[in-house]
Amino acid sequence: MDETKLLKAARVLKNSEFSMAFTGAGISVESGVPPFRGEGGIWSKYDPRTLELNYFYANPLESWEVIRELFYNFFGDAQANDAHKALAQFEEAGLLHCIVTQNIDNLHQQAGSSKVYEFHGNSQKLKCVQCKNYYSPDDIDFESLPPHCECGGLIKPDFIFFGESIPMAAYQKSVQAAAQAEVVILIGSTGEVMPAAQIPYMAKQNGATIIEVNTETSNFTKSITDIYLNGKAGAVMRELYKAVTGEALN
Ligand code: NAD
């Protein structure tokens, strides 16, 4: 870890009046949740078509078998890691004002963050496509797929499928945050997924300093990143937390 860059990032964060984080699949890799892209990524093993909205309606059983394995068998036991915890503790200390996440794994909330704008929804909520009744994963019998509501409607996870639009409230709050932010901590995102990737660009245009944490360079690195902290999210965020607060992460 480059100490000079770390201290610079810590100084910028401490001096900021409004800071936000923008997180992608990379922040949850150390929690055991694989990313979609690249080696070992979800799309190297599964067909992305199963998460297209029209395909889901036409083939609910086939889609649901993949969904069960990916998001409920697999994500189900994941625990928040030090990067999620550092962001939650920054929020508690008044040093971070919100998180815009592309993730649907609920790990920011599990770590204790309260202002989380979920750009792509959340796998821990499910919804009847007909009567819009909400369910939790505990209500679902995953042995009897596809799940149906009491009204007879098909139940769908409340994260967005390909072909669905971004939840309006999360989008508006994210754009508002990008207009206000003096600092963005960008963690574990390739920057390839639109429109989510526009949020850090909007913040940069409004004058924010961009701190990026990633094991590899991304679309953001050469275009908007001011301070690139190379490494795994958990280790880098632990060090950043220490550099900012002078204390070890709990
Ligand atoms: P991505 O899969 O395109 O890229 C992951 C990024 O994380 C890469 O830049 C990679 O270098 C980086 N990375 C990998 N391991 C890391 C580590 N230990 N520490 C720091 N960085 C690390 O992710 P994306 O850009 O978020 O786009 C994929 C889309 O898929 C997202 O929009 C998201 O909704 C969804 N997704 C969510 C989850 C989840 O909820 N955990 C998992 C997979 C995909």
Coordinates of C-alpha atoms and ligand atoms in Angstrom, one line a residue:
M1 CA 0.0 0.0 0.0
D2 CA 1.3 3.4 -1.0
E3 CA 1.5 5.3 2.3
T4 CA 1.5 8.8 0.7
K5 CA -1.6 8.1 -1.3
L6 CA -3.3 6.6 1.8
L7 CA -2.6 9.7 3.9
K8 CA -3.7 11.9 1.1
A9 CA -7.0 10.0 0.9
A10 CA -7.4 10.2 4.6
R11 CA -6.8 14.0 4.6
V12 CA -9.3 14.6 1.8
L13 CA -12.0 12.5 3.6
K14 CA -11.5 14.3 6.9
N15 CA -11.8 17.7 5.3
S16 CA -14.9 16.9 3.4
E17 CA -18.3 18.2 4.3
F18 CA -20.2 15.6 2.3
S19 CA -18.7 12.2 1.3
M20 CA -20.3 9.3 -0.4
A21 CA -19.3 5.7 -1.4
F22 CA -20.0 4.0 -4.6
T23 CA -19.7 0.2 -4.4
G24 CA -19.7 -2.7 -6.9
A25 CA -19.4 -6.4 -6.8
G26 CA -15.7 -6.2 -5.8
I27 CA -16.5 -5.0 -2.2
S28 CA -18.3 -8.3 -1.6
V29 CA -15.7 -10.7 -3.1
E30 CA -14.0 -11.2 0.3
S31 CA -17.4 -12.1 1.8
G32 CA -17.5 -15.0 -0.7
V33 CA -19.8 -13.5 -3.2
P34 CA -18.3 -13.7 -6.7
P35 CA -18.4 -10.8 -9.2
F36 CA -20.3 -11.2 -12.5
R37 CA -17.4 -10.5 -14.8
G38 CA -13.9 -11.9 -15.2
E39 CA -12.3 -15.1 -14.1
G40 CA -14.5 -17.0 -11.6
G41 CA -17.3 -14.5 -12.3
I42 CA -20.9 -15.6 -12.3
W43 CA -21.3 -15.2 -16.1
S44 CA -18.5 -17.7 -16.8
K45 CA -20.8 -20.4 -15.3
Y46 CA -24.4 -19.3 -15.9
D47 CA -26.4 -17.9 -18.8
P48 CA -27.2 -14.2 -18.3
R49 CA -30.4 -14.7 -20.3
T50 CA -32.0 -16.3 -17.2
L51 CA -32.0 -12.8 -15.6
E52 CA -33.7 -11.1 -18.6
L53 CA -37.2 -10.0 -17.6
N54 CA -39.0 -11.4 -20.7
Y55 CA -37.1 -14.7 -20.4
F56 CA -38.1 -15.0 -16.7
Y57 CA -41.8 -14.5 -17.5
A58 CA -41.6 -17.1 -20.4
N59 CA -39.5 -19.6 -18.4
P60 CA -40.0 -19.0 -14.7
L61 CA -38.9 -22.4 -13.5
E62 CA -35.6 -22.4 -15.4
S63 CA -34.9 -18.8 -14.3
W64 CA -35.8 -19.5 -10.7
E65 CA -33.5 -22.6 -10.6
V66 CA -30.5 -20.3 -11.4
I67 CA -31.8 -17.5 -9.1
R68 CA -32.1 -19.9 -6.2
E69 CA -28.6 -21.2 -6.6
L70 CA -27.0 -17.8 -7.2
F71 CA -28.8 -15.5 -4.8
Y72 CA -30.2 -17.7 -2.1
N73 CA -28.1 -20.8 -1.7
F74 CA -25.0 -18.9 -2.4
F75 CA -25.4 -15.3 -1.1
G76 CA -27.5 -16.5 1.7
D77 CA -24.8 -17.0 4.3
A78 CA -22.4 -14.2 3.2
Q79 CA -21.2 -12.0 6.0
A80 CA -20.2 -8.3 5.8
N81 CA -16.4 -7.9 5.6
D82 CA -14.0 -5.2 6.8
A83 CA -14.7 -2.9 3.8
H84 CA -18.5 -2.9 4.6
K85 CA -17.7 -2.4 8.3
A86 CA -15.3 0.5 7.6
L87 CA -18.0 2.3 5.6
A88 CA -20.6 1.7 8.4
Q89 CA -18.2 3.1 11.0
F90 CA -17.3 6.1 8.8
E91 CA -21.1 6.8 8.7
E92 CA -21.4 6.5 12.4
A93 CA -18.5 8.9 12.9
G94 CA -20.1 11.4 10.6
L95 CA -17.5 11.0 7.9
L96 CA -19.6 9.3 5.3
H97 CA -23.1 10.5 4.3
C98 CA -24.4 7.8 2.0
I99 CA -23.6 4.7 -0.1
V100 CA -24.7 4.2 -3.6
T101 CA -24.4 0.5 -4.3
Q102 CA -24.8 -1.7 -7.4
N103 CA -24.9 -4.7 -5.1
I104 CA -28.1 -6.6 -4.2
D105 CA -26.6 -8.6 -1.3
N106 CA -27.7 -6.5 1.6
L107 CA -24.2 -6.6 3.2
H108 CA -24.0 -2.8 3.7
Q109 CA -27.1 -2.9 5.8
Q110 CA -25.8 -6.0 7.6
A111 CA -22.6 -4.1 8.5
G112 CA -24.8 -1.3 10.0
S113 CA -24.9 1.3 7.2
S114 CA -28.3 3.1 7.2
K115 CA -28.2 5.4 4.2
V116 CA -27.8 2.9 1.4
Y117 CA -29.2 3.7 -2.1
E118 CA -29.7 0.4 -3.9
F119 CA -29.3 1.1 -7.6
H120 CA -30.2 -2.4 -8.6
G121 CA -32.6 -3.4 -5.7
N122 CA -32.1 -6.1 -3.0
S123 CA -32.2 -9.9 -3.1
Q124 CA -33.5 -10.0 0.5
K125 CA -36.9 -8.7 -0.6
L126 CA -39.2 -10.5 -3.1
K127 CA -42.4 -9.2 -4.7
C128 CA -45.5 -10.6 -6.3
V129 CA -45.6 -9.4 -9.9
Q130 CA -49.4 -9.3 -9.8
C131 CA -50.5 -7.9 -6.4
K132 CA -47.1 -6.3 -5.5
N133 CA -47.1 -8.0 -2.0
Y134 CA -43.7 -8.2 -0.5
Y135 CA -42.0 -11.4 0.9
S136 CA -38.8 -12.2 2.7
P137 CA -36.6 -15.2 1.7
D138 CA -37.9 -16.9 4.8
D139 CA -41.4 -16.9 3.4
I140 CA -40.4 -18.7 0.3
D141 CA -40.4 -22.5 -0.2
F142 CA -37.3 -22.8 -2.4
E143 CA -38.1 -26.6 -2.9
S144 CA -41.2 -25.7 -4.8
L145 CA -40.3 -23.5 -7.7
P146 CA -41.4 -21.1 -9.2
P147 CA -42.8 -19.5 -6.0
H148 CA -46.3 -18.1 -6.2
C149 CA -48.2 -15.6 -4.1
E150 CA -51.5 -16.3 -2.4
C151 CA -53.1 -14.3 -5.2
G152 CA -51.7 -16.7 -7.7
G153 CA -49.1 -14.3 -9.1
L154 CA -45.5 -15.2 -9.8
I155 CA -43.0 -14.1 -7.1
K156 CA -39.9 -12.3 -8.4
P157 CA -36.8 -11.1 -6.4
D158 CA -36.9 -7.4 -5.9
F159 CA -33.7 -6.7 -7.7
I160 CA -33.7 -5.5 -11.2
F161 CA -33.4 -7.9 -14.1
F162 CA -32.0 -7.0 -17.5
G163 CA -34.7 -5.0 -19.2
E164 CA -36.0 -3.3 -16.1
S165 CA -35.5 0.3 -15.1
I166 CA -33.6 1.6 -12.1
P167 CA -35.8 2.2 -9.0
M168 CA -36.7 5.8 -9.2
A169 CA -36.2 6.8 -5.6
A170 CA -32.7 5.2 -5.4
Y171 CA -31.8 6.9 -8.7
Q172 CA -32.9 10.4 -7.6
K173 CA -31.2 10.1 -4.2
S174 CA -28.0 8.9 -5.9
V175 CA -28.0 11.9 -8.4
Q176 CA -28.7 14.3 -5.5
A177 CA -25.7 12.8 -3.6
A178 CA -23.5 13.1 -6.6
A179 CA -24.4 16.8 -6.9
Q180 CA -23.4 17.4 -3.2
A181 CA -20.4 15.1 -2.7
E182 CA -17.0 16.5 -2.2
V183 CA -15.5 13.1 -2.0
V184 CA -16.5 9.7 -3.5
I185 CA -14.9 6.5 -2.3
L186 CA -15.3 4.1 -5.2
I187 CA -14.9 0.4 -4.3
G188 CA -14.7 -2.7 -6.5
S189 CA -16.5 -1.6 -9.7
T190 CA -15.4 -2.0 -13.3
G191 CA -17.5 1.0 -14.3
E192 CA -19.0 -1.0 -17.1
V193 CA -22.6 -1.2 -15.9
M194 CA -24.7 1.8 -17.0
P195 CA -26.4 3.9 -15.9
A196 CA -24.9 3.2 -12.4
A197 CA -21.4 4.1 -13.6
Q198 CA -22.6 7.6 -14.4
I199 CA -22.9 8.5 -10.7
P200 CA -19.2 8.8 -10.0
Y201 CA -18.8 10.8 -13.3
M202 CA -21.5 13.2 -12.2
A203 CA -19.8 13.7 -8.9
K204 CA -16.5 14.4 -10.6
Q205 CA -18.2 16.9 -12.8
N206 CA -19.5 18.6 -9.8
G207 CA -16.0 18.9 -8.3
A208 CA -15.7 15.8 -6.1
T209 CA -12.4 14.1 -5.4
I210 CA -12.5 10.4 -6.5
I211 CA -10.7 7.9 -4.3
E212 CA -10.7 4.4 -5.9
V213 CA -10.1 1.1 -4.2
N214 CA -9.7 -1.9 -6.5
T215 CA -7.4 -4.9 -7.1
E216 CA -7.2 -3.9 -10.8
T217 CA -7.6 -0.7 -12.8
S218 CA -11.1 0.0 -14.0
N219 CA -12.9 2.3 -16.5
F220 CA -12.8 5.0 -13.8
T221 CA -9.0 4.8 -13.0
K222 CA -7.7 6.7 -16.0
S223 CA -10.7 8.9 -16.6
I224 CA -11.8 10.3 -13.2
T225 CA -9.8 8.8 -10.3
D226 CA -7.7 11.2 -8.3
I227 CA -6.3 8.8 -5.7
Y228 CA -6.0 5.1 -6.7
L229 CA -5.5 2.7 -3.7
N230 CA -4.6 -0.6 -5.2
G231 CA -5.5 -3.7 -3.2
K232 CA -8.3 -5.8 -1.7
A233 CA -11.2 -3.8 -0.4
G234 CA -11.0 -5.2 3.2
A235 CA -7.3 -4.5 3.7
V236 CA -7.3 -1.1 2.1
M237 CA -10.4 0.1 3.9
R238 CA -9.0 -1.1 7.3
E239 CA -5.9 1.0 6.6
L240 CA -7.9 3.9 5.5
Y241 CA -10.0 3.8 8.6
K242 CA -6.9 3.8 10.8
A243 CA -5.4 6.6 8.8
V244 CA -8.6 8.7 9.2
T245 CA -9.6 8.0 12.8
G246 CA -6.3 6.9 14.4
E247 CA -8.1 3.8 15.6
A248 CA -8.3 0.2 14.5
L249 CA -11.6 -1.0 12.9
N250 CA -13.8 -2.9 15.3
Ligands
NAD1 P1 -18.0 -6.3 -11.8 O1 -18.3 -7.7 -11.5 O2 -18.1 -5.8 -13.2 O3 -16.5 -6.0 -11.3 C1 -16.0 -6.2 -10.1 C2 -14.8 -5.3 -9.8 O4 -14.3 -5.6 -8.5 C3 -13.6 -5.4 -10.7 O5 -13.2 -4.1 -11.1 C4 -12.6 -6.1 -9.9 O6 -11.2 -5.7 -10.2 C5 -12.9 -5.6 -8.5 N1 -12.5 -6.5 -7.4 C6 -12.5 -7.9 -7.4 N2 -12.1 -8.4 -6.2 C7 -11.9 -7.3 -5.4 C8 -11.5 -7.1 -4.1 N3 -11.2 -8.1 -3.2 N4 -11.3 -5.8 -3.6 C9 -11.6 -4.7 -4.4 N5 -12.0 -4.9 -5.7 C10 -12.1 -6.1 -6.2 O7 -18.8 -5.5 -10.8 P2 -19.7 -4.3 -11.0 O8 -19.0 -3.2 -11.7 O9 -20.3 -4.1 -9.7 O10 -20.9 -4.8 -12.0 C11 -21.6 -6.0 -12.0 C12 -23.1 -5.8 -11.7 O11 -23.5 -7.0 -11.2 C13 -23.3 -4.8 -10.6 O12 -24.1 -3.8 -11.1 C14 -24.1 -5.5 -9.5 O13 -25.4 -5.2 -9.5 C15 -24.1 -6.9 -9.9 N6 -23.5 -7.9 -8.9 C16 -23.8 -7.8 -7.6 C17 -23.2 -8.7 -6.7 C18 -23.5 -8.5 -5.3 O14 -24.6 -8.1 -4.9 N7 -22.5 -8.8 -4.4 C19 -22.4 -9.7 -7.2 C20 -22.2 -9.7 -8.6 C21 -22.7 -8.8 -9.4

